[in-house]
Amino acid sequence: MKTIFITGATSGIGAACSELFAQNGYRLIISGRRADRLQKLAQSLKSQYNCSVLPLTFDVSLFNDCETAIQSIPDEFKTIDVLLNNAGLAAGLASIQDGHINDWETMINVNLKGLLYMTRLISPIMIKQKSGHIVNISSIAGKENYANGNVYCATKHAVDSLSQSMRIDLLAHGIKVTNIAPGMVETEFSLVRFKGDEQKAKNVYIGLTPLKPQDIADAIWWAVSRPDHVNISDIIITPKAQANASTTIRK
Ligand code: NDP
Ligand code: 8X3
């Protein structure tokens, strides 16, 4: 039985991946900061799929907390076949001249440093195993920039760049690296970006059919379930109504 470690499993893409990998017989380590959601998800996955699930509550932007959480993993879960670096967020949508320093720091700490911390802690486990697969969730914002996306786009470009670097550094160790670059996916992403403003969040998806988190989970499952000799390097996925980071068609 294989094990996947999913960050940001309490919502959206991470929750959908938890469900799909559980359905496909994986053992799961699920993480996020909201303990109540993690417990509920763990219970629901165990009862639906009779799988082993280890919920770990911690903040990926705090290195010591990542380290403590990983050290607490019991032997049963210690072989980590897949690391899904998914936890992330956009905070605000302000121009560079008006941006809030706290928002910038949050995005850099979670999207960039958090992904680095998790990779630094888990890649040595994979190196010892001589196998593993790291999947990084970047974004279409990691391929192109859009108005007021500035720091979010920069963190996702950095994720795209790190996926390329990881593929080089981990090549000799038999570890695969996949970069996933979604366009608009309806999750809590916009609610978080607009700090709980439901109307602003809804407006993002008005007049078009966005991707569902399950669409991204399907792509990740496909990439991870290829034969051992195949590495899927990069996937860009947008809704049919989105041509690139800033061009959409709405009814
Ligand atoms: P959600 O807001 O629905 O989920 C984000 C997840 O990240 C939550 O589980 C949240 O858990 C977790 N998270 C946020 N901050 C932290 C933290 N400091 N420590 C640990 N976990 C954290 O958004 P999505 O599912 O859409 O986002 C998942 C990833 O996909 C992100 O990296 C995002 O940038 C990326 N993405 C999203 C797109 C979209 O349109 N939705 C498009 C392209 C990429 P908790 O709050 O419990 O800690
Ligand atoms: C999230 C998608 O287009 O808001 O990464 O940047 S977008």
Tab-separated table of C-alpha atoms in Angstrom, residues 117-234:
chain	number	residue	atom	x	y	z
A	117	TYR	CA	10.259	23.297	4.323
A	118	MET	CA	8.078	20.287	3.483
A	119	THR	CA	10.313	19.311	0.592
A	120	ARG	CA	13.484	19.695	2.672
A	121	LEU	CA	12.039	17.439	5.377
A	122	ILE	CA	10.454	14.761	3.187
A	123	SER	CA	12.866	14.460	0.241
A	124	PRO	CA	15.584	12.805	2.440
A	125	ILE	CA	13.004	10.143	3.416
A	126	MET	CA	12.367	9.523	-0.294
A	127	ILE	CA	16.098	9.484	-1.044
A	128	LYS	CA	16.551	6.741	1.591
A	129	GLN	CA	13.703	4.800	-0.043
A	130	LYS	CA	15.283	5.398	-3.485
A	131	SER	CA	11.838	6.343	-4.785
A	132	GLY	CA	9.144	8.953	-4.418
A	133	HIS	CA	7.084	11.535	-6.249
A	134	ILE	CA	6.726	15.204	-5.366
A	135	VAL	CA	3.766	17.089	-6.832
A	136	ASN	CA	3.870	20.863	-6.517
A	137	ILE	CA	0.743	22.959	-7.004
A	138	SER	CA	1.812	26.086	-8.816
A	139	SER	CA	-0.772	27.961	-10.914
A	140	ILE	CA	-1.379	29.561	-14.270
A	141	ALA	CA	-0.154	32.552	-12.213
A	142	GLY	CA	3.191	30.751	-12.161
A	143	LYS	CA	3.326	30.910	-15.965
A	144	GLU	CA	1.997	34.431	-16.587
A	145	ASN	CA	1.280	37.553	-14.587
A	146	TYR	CA	-2.035	39.387	-14.320
A	147	ALA	CA	-2.985	42.829	-13.026
A	148	ASN	CA	-2.537	43.100	-9.252
A	149	GLY	CA	-1.424	39.458	-9.030
A	150	ASN	CA	2.186	40.628	-8.400
A	151	VAL	CA	3.320	38.800	-5.237
A	152	TYR	CA	0.972	35.820	-5.643
A	153	CYS	CA	2.243	35.423	-9.234
A	154	ALA	CA	5.834	35.727	-7.989
A	155	THR	CA	5.359	32.953	-5.422
A	156	LYS	CA	3.801	30.676	-8.039
A	157	HIS	CA	6.566	31.449	-10.564
A	158	ALA	CA	8.964	30.468	-7.770
A	159	VAL	CA	7.086	27.167	-7.309
A	160	ASP	CA	7.353	26.525	-11.057
A	161	SER	CA	11.081	27.249	-10.875
A	162	LEU	CA	11.549	25.011	-7.825
A	163	SER	CA	9.752	22.151	-9.591
A	164	GLN	CA	12.375	22.389	-12.345
A	165	SER	CA	15.239	22.527	-9.817
A	166	MET	CA	13.867	19.638	-7.775
A	167	ARG	CA	13.623	17.526	-10.928
A	168	ILE	CA	17.341	18.108	-11.551
A	169	ASP	CA	18.567	17.643	-7.964
A	170	LEU	CA	16.454	14.562	-7.255
A	171	LEU	CA	16.981	12.875	-10.624
A	172	ALA	CA	19.811	10.640	-9.439
A	173	HIS	CA	17.669	9.486	-6.513
A	174	GLY	CA	14.797	8.129	-8.600
A	175	ILE	CA	12.352	10.780	-7.389
A	176	LYS	CA	9.795	12.143	-9.821
A	177	VAL	CA	8.634	15.772	-9.746
A	178	THR	CA	5.401	17.080	-11.275
A	179	ASN	CA	4.314	20.705	-11.491
A	180	ILE	CA	0.565	21.399	-11.725
A	181	ALA	CA	-0.616	24.790	-12.989
A	182	PRO	CA	-4.382	25.239	-12.638
A	183	GLY	CA	-6.420	28.190	-13.858
A	184	MET	CA	-9.647	29.120	-12.067
A	185	VAL	CA	-10.827	26.432	-9.652
A	186	GLU	CA	-13.842	27.122	-7.431
A	187	THR	CA	-12.662	26.435	-3.875
A	188	GLU	CA	-12.247	28.651	-0.815
A	189	PHE	CA	-9.372	30.331	-2.702
A	190	SER	CA	-11.245	33.546	-3.594
A	191	LEU	CA	-12.983	33.724	-0.215
A	192	VAL	CA	-9.526	33.622	1.397
A	193	ARG	CA	-8.095	36.124	-1.123
A	194	PHE	CA	-10.917	38.586	-0.364
A	195	LYS	CA	-10.779	37.920	3.399
A	196	GLY	CA	-14.262	36.406	3.740
A	197	ASP	CA	-16.113	38.782	1.349
A	198	GLU	CA	-18.535	36.247	-0.176
A	199	GLN	CA	-19.849	38.572	-2.877
A	200	LYS	CA	-16.374	39.428	-4.182
A	201	ALA	CA	-15.471	35.747	-4.111
A	202	LYS	CA	-18.595	34.769	-6.078
A	203	ASN	CA	-17.976	37.480	-8.683
A	204	VAL	CA	-14.727	35.774	-9.714
A	205	TYR	CA	-16.713	32.865	-11.172
A	206	ILE	CA	-19.776	34.745	-12.443
A	207	GLY	CA	-20.839	33.881	-16.014
A	208	LEU	CA	-18.413	31.003	-16.513
A	209	THR	CA	-18.011	27.429	-15.395
A	210	PRO	CA	-14.810	27.207	-13.347
A	211	LEU	CA	-12.862	24.020	-12.744
A	212	LYS	CA	-13.906	21.878	-9.804
A	213	PRO	CA	-11.279	20.709	-7.301
A	214	GLN	CA	-12.008	17.162	-8.524
A	215	ASP	CA	-10.770	18.154	-12.015
A	216	ILE	CA	-7.362	18.943	-10.545
A	217	ALA	CA	-7.412	15.815	-8.382
A	218	ASP	CA	-8.054	13.751	-11.554
A	219	ALA	CA	-4.992	15.294	-13.239
A	220	ILE	CA	-2.824	14.683	-10.174
A	221	TRP	CA	-4.016	11.093	-9.903
A	222	TRP	CA	-3.261	10.580	-13.599
A	223	ALA	CA	0.266	11.994	-13.207
A	224	VAL	CA	0.977	9.897	-10.115
A	225	SER	CA	-0.461	6.661	-11.514
A	226	ARG	CA	1.678	6.556	-14.700
A	227	PRO	CA	4.124	3.641	-15.015
A	228	ASP	CA	7.332	3.988	-12.989
A	229	HIS	CA	9.466	4.979	-16.001
A	230	VAL	CA	7.195	7.945	-16.902
A	231	ASN	CA	7.537	11.407	-15.327
A	232	ILE	CA	4.858	13.998	-16.047
A	233	SER	CA	6.761	17.271	-15.704
A	234	ASP	CA	4.111	19.935	-16.012
